[in-house]
Short mmCIF file of C-alpha atoms and ligand atoms in Angstrom, two decimals:
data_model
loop_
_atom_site.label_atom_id
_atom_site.label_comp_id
_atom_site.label_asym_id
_atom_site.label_seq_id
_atom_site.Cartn_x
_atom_site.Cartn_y
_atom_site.Cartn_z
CA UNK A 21 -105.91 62.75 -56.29
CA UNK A 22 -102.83 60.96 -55.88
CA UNK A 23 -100.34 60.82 -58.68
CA UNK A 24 -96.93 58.87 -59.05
CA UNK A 25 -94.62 60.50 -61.67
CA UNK A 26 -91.92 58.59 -63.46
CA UNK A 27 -89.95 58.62 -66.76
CA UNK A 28 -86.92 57.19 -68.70
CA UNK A 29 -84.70 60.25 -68.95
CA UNK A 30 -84.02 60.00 -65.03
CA UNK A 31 -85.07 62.06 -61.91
CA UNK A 32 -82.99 64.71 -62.78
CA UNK A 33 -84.64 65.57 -66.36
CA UNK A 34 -85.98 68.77 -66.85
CA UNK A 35 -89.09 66.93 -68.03
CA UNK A 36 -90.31 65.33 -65.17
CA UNK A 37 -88.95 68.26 -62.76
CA UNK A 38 -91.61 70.34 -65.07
CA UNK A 39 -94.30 67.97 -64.44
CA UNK A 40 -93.70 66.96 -60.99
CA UNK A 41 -94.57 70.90 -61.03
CA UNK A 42 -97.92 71.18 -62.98
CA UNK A 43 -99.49 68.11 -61.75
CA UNK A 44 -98.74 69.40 -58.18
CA UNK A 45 -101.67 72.36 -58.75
CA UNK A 46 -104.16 69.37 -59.82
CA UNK A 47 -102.85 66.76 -56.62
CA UNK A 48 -100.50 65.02 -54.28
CA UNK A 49 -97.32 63.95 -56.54
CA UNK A 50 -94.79 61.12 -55.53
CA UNK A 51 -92.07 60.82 -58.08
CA UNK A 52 -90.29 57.38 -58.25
CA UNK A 53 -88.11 57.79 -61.29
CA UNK A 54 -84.98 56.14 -62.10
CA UNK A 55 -81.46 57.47 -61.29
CA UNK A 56 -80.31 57.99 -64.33
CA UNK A 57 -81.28 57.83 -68.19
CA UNK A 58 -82.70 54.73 -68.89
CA UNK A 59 -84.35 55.65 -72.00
CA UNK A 60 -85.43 52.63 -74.81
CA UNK A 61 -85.06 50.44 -71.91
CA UNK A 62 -88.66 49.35 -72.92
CA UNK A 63 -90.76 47.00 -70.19
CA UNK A 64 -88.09 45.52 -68.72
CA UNK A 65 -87.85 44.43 -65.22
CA UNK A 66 -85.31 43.81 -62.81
CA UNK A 67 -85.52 40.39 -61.31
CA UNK A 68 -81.77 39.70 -60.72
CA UNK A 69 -80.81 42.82 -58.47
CA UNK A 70 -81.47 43.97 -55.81
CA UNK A 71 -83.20 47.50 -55.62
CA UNK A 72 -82.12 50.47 -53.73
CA UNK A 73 -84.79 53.66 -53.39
CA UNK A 74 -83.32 56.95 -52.42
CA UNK A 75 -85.42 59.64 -51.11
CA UNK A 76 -83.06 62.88 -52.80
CA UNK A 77 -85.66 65.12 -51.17
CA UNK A 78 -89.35 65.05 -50.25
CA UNK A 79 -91.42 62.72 -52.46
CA UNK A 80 -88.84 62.56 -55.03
CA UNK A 81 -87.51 59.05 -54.80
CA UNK A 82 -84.40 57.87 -56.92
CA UNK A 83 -84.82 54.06 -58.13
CA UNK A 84 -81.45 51.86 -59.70
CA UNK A 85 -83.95 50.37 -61.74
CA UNK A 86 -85.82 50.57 -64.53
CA UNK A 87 -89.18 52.63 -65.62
CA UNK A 88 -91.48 49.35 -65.16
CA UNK A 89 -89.09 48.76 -61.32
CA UNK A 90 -90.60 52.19 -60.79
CA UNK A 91 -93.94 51.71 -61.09
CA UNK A 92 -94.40 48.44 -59.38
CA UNK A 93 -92.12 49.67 -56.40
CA UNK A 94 -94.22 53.18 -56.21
CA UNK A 95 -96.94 50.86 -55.97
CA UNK A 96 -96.24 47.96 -53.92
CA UNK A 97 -93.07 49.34 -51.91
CA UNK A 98 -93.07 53.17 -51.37
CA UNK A 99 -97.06 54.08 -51.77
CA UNK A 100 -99.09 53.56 -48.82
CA UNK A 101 -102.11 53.70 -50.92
CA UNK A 102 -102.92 52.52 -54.36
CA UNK A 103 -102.02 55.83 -56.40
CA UNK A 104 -105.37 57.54 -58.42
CA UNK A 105 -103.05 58.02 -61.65
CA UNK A 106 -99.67 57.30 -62.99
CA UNK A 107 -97.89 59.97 -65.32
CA UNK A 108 -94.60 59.03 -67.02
CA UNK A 109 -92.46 61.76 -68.51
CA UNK A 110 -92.15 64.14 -70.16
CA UNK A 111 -90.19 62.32 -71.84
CA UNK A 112 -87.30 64.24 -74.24
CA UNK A 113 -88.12 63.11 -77.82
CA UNK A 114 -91.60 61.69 -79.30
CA UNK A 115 -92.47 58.24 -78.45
CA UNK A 116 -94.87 57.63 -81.60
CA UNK A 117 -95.40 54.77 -84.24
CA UNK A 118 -93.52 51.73 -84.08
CA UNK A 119 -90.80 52.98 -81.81
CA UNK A 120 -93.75 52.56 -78.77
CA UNK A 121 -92.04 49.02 -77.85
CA UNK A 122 -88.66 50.37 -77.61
CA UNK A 123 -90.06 53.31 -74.97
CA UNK A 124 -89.82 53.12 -71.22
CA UNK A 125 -92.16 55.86 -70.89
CA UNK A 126 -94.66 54.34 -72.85
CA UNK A 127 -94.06 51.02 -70.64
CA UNK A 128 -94.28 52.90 -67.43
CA UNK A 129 -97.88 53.17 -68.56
CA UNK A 130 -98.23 50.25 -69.65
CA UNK A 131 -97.30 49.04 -66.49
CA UNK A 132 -99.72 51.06 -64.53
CA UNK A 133 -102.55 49.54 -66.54
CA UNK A 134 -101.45 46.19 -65.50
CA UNK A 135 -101.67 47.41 -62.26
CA UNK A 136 -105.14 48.52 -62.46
CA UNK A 137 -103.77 51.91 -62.36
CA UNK A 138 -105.24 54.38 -64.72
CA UNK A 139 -102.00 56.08 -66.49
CA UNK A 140 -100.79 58.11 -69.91
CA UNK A 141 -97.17 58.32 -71.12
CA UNK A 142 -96.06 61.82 -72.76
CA UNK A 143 -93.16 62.80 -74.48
CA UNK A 144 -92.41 66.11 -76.55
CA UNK A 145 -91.15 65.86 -80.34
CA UNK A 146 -89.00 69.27 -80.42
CA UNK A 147 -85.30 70.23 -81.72
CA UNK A 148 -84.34 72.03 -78.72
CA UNK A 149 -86.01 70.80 -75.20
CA UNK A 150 -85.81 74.34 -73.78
CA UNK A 151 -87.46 74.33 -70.21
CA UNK A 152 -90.36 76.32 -71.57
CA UNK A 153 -91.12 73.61 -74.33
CA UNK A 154 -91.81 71.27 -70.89
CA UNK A 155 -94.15 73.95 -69.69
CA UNK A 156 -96.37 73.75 -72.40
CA UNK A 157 -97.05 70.49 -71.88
CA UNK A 158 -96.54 70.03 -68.39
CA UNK A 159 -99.88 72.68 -68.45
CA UNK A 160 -101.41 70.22 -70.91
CA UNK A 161 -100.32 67.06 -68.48
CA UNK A 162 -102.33 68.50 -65.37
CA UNK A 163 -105.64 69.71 -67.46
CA UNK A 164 -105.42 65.71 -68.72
CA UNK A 165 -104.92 64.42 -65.66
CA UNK A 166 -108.12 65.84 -64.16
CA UNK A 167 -109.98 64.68 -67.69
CA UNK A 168 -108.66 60.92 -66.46
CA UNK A 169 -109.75 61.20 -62.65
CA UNK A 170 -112.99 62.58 -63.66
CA UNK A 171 -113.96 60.79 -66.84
CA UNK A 172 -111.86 57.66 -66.09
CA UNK A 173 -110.66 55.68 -68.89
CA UNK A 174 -112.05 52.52 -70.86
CA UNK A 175 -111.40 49.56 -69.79
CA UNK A 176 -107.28 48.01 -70.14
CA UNK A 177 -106.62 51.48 -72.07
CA UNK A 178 -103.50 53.78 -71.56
CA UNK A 179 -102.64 56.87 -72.72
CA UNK A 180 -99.63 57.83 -75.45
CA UNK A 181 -99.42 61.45 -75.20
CA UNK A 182 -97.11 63.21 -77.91
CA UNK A 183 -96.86 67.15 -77.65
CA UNK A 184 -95.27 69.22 -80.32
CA UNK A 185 -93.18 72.47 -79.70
CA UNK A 186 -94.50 75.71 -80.11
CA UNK A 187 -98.64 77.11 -80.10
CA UNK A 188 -100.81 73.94 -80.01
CA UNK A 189 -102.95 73.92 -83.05
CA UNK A 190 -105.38 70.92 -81.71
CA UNK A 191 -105.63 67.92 -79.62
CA UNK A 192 -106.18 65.06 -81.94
CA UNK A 193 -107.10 61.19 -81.13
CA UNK A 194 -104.53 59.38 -83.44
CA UNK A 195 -103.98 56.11 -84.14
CA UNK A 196 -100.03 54.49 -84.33
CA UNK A 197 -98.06 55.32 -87.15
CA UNK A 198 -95.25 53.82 -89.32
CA UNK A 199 -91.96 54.41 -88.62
CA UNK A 200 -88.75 54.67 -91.61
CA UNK A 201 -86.04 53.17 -89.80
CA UNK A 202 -82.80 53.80 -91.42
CA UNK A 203 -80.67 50.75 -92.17
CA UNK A 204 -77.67 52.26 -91.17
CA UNK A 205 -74.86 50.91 -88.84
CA UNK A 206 -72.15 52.87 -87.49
CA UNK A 207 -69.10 50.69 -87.38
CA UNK A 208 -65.71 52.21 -86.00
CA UNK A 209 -62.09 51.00 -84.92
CA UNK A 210 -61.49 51.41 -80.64
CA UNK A 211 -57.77 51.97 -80.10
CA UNK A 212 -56.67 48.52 -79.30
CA UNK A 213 -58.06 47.58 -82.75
CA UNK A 214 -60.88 46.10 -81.77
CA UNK A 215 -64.23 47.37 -84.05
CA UNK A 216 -67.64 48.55 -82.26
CA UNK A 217 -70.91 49.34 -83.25
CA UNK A 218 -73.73 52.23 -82.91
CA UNK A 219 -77.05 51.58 -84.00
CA UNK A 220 -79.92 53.79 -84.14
CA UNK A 221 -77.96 56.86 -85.82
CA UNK A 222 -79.27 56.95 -89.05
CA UNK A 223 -82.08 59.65 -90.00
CA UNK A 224 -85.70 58.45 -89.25
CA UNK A 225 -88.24 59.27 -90.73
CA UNK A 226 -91.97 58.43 -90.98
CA UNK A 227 -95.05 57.76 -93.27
CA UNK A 228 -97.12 60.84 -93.11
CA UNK A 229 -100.71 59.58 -92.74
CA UNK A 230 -103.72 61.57 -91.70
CA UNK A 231 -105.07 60.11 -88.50
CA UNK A 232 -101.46 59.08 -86.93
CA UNK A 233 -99.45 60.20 -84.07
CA UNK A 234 -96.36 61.28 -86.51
CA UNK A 235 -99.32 63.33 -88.54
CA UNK A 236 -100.59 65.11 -86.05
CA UNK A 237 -97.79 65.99 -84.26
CA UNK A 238 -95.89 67.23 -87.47
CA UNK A 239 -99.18 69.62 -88.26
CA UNK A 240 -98.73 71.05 -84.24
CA UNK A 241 -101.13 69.17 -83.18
CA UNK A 242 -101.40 67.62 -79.89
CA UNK A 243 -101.69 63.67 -80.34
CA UNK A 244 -103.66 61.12 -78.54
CA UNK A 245 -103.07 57.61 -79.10
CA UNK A 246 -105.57 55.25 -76.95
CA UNK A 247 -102.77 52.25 -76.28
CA UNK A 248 -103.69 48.53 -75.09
CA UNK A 249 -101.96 45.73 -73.97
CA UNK A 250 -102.85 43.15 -76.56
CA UNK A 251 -100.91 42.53 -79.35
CA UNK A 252 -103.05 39.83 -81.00
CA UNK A 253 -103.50 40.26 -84.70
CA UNK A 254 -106.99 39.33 -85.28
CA UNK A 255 -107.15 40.68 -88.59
CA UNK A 256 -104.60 37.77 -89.40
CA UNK A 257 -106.82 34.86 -88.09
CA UNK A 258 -108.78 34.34 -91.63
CA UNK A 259 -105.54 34.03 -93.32
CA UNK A 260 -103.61 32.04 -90.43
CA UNK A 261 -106.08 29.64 -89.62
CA UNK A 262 -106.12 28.05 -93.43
CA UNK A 263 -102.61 27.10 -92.72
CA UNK A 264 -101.95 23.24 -91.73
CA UNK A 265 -99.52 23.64 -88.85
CA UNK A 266 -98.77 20.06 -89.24
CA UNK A 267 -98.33 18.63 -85.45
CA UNK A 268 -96.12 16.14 -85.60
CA UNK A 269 -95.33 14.09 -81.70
CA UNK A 270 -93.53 10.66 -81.08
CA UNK A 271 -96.31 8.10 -80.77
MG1 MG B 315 -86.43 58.91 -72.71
#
């Protein structure tokens, strides 16, 4: 089995050093990972720029692009064959609920299943990221990346892998949750007077629902969310399609 490894948090993250590692007992691992953090960088791709590829050292190529460069250049530029799987992460921090969009693990992935590349995303939800936390689920990674070669996975479907800290109490199939995003905006003064912003440093919190991603991983549980690429809202199409959308064009 061949594997290509990426992430968000760079080629130098402990994450993806730990399972470069594990999947290496379970096949042949290429790592094309960015050069540096490019975390909530979500499916973005670099049309614009050129890209460079750096081999650092054996298999482990750096990329100045993004997650979603990675993948298609693993693929199409670097890979002489078609890969069997694509892993992305670990990544530092859950990827769960509605923050999945935001995630360039989770679009690594994504892109992979464009690709007609089978593929799952994981990312660990814990306060410290000590390099033992990674083993954990680096182990887990490699014992699910054999359950993908082997079983193979439904058609157009990824894999959003969240692993808590500490003894794993289950693995559970979860669905996506519902994130509290705080409102708040940091606003501050730079010293030629000029103000600037942070977002995104509020406290977040989440709905805790039986059956979710933030559920299971907040009981210890190892969660599984089965991911697709299409966002359609068919629930909506009762309701939407009573509404006169009134096409109006010159004569
Ligand atoms: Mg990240």
């Amino acid at each position: 089995m061949l594997i290509l490894v990426t992430n968000d948090d760079g080629i130098h993250s402990p994450g993806i050093v730990a399972l470069a590692q594990s999947l290496s007992t379970v096949g042949d691992v290429v790592v094309v990972a960015p050069d540096r953090e490019r975390s909530a960088i979500g499916h973005s791709l670099t049309l614009h720029a050129p890209l460079r590829a750096d081999e650092i050292r054996p298999g482990f190529f750096a990329i100045s692009g993004t997650p979603t460069d990675c993948v298609n250049l693993g693929i199409h530029g670097l890979l002489s064959v078609k890969p069997d799987l694509v892993v992305s992460g670990i990544n530092r921090g859950g990827n769960m609920g509605d923050d999945l969009t935001y995630s360039g693990t989770v679009a690594a992935a994504m892109e992979a299943t464009l690709m007609g590349v089978p593929a799952f995303a994981i990312s660990l939800e814990s306060p410290t990221f000590r390099l033992e936390d990674f083993t954990v689920a680096a182990q887990f990674a490699a014992g699910l990346a054999q359950t993908v070669h082997s079983r193979g996975l439904p058609l157009d479907t990824f894999l959003n892998v969240n692993v808590p800290v500490g003894k794993l109490a289950a693995v559970q199939l979860t669905r996506q949750g519902k994130r509290r995003y705080s409102d708040k905006v940091e606003k501050k003064i730079d010293p030629r007077g000029r103000a600037y912003y942070w977002i995104g440093v509020g406290e977040l919190g989440f709905e805790d629902v039986p059956g979710t991603d933030f559920h299971a991983v907040s009981n210890g549980s190892v969660s599984i969310t089965p991911l697709h690429l299409d966002l359609t809202n068919f629930r909506s199409f009762d309701e939407l399609s009573t509404w006169d959308f009134n096409l109006q064009q010159a004569e």
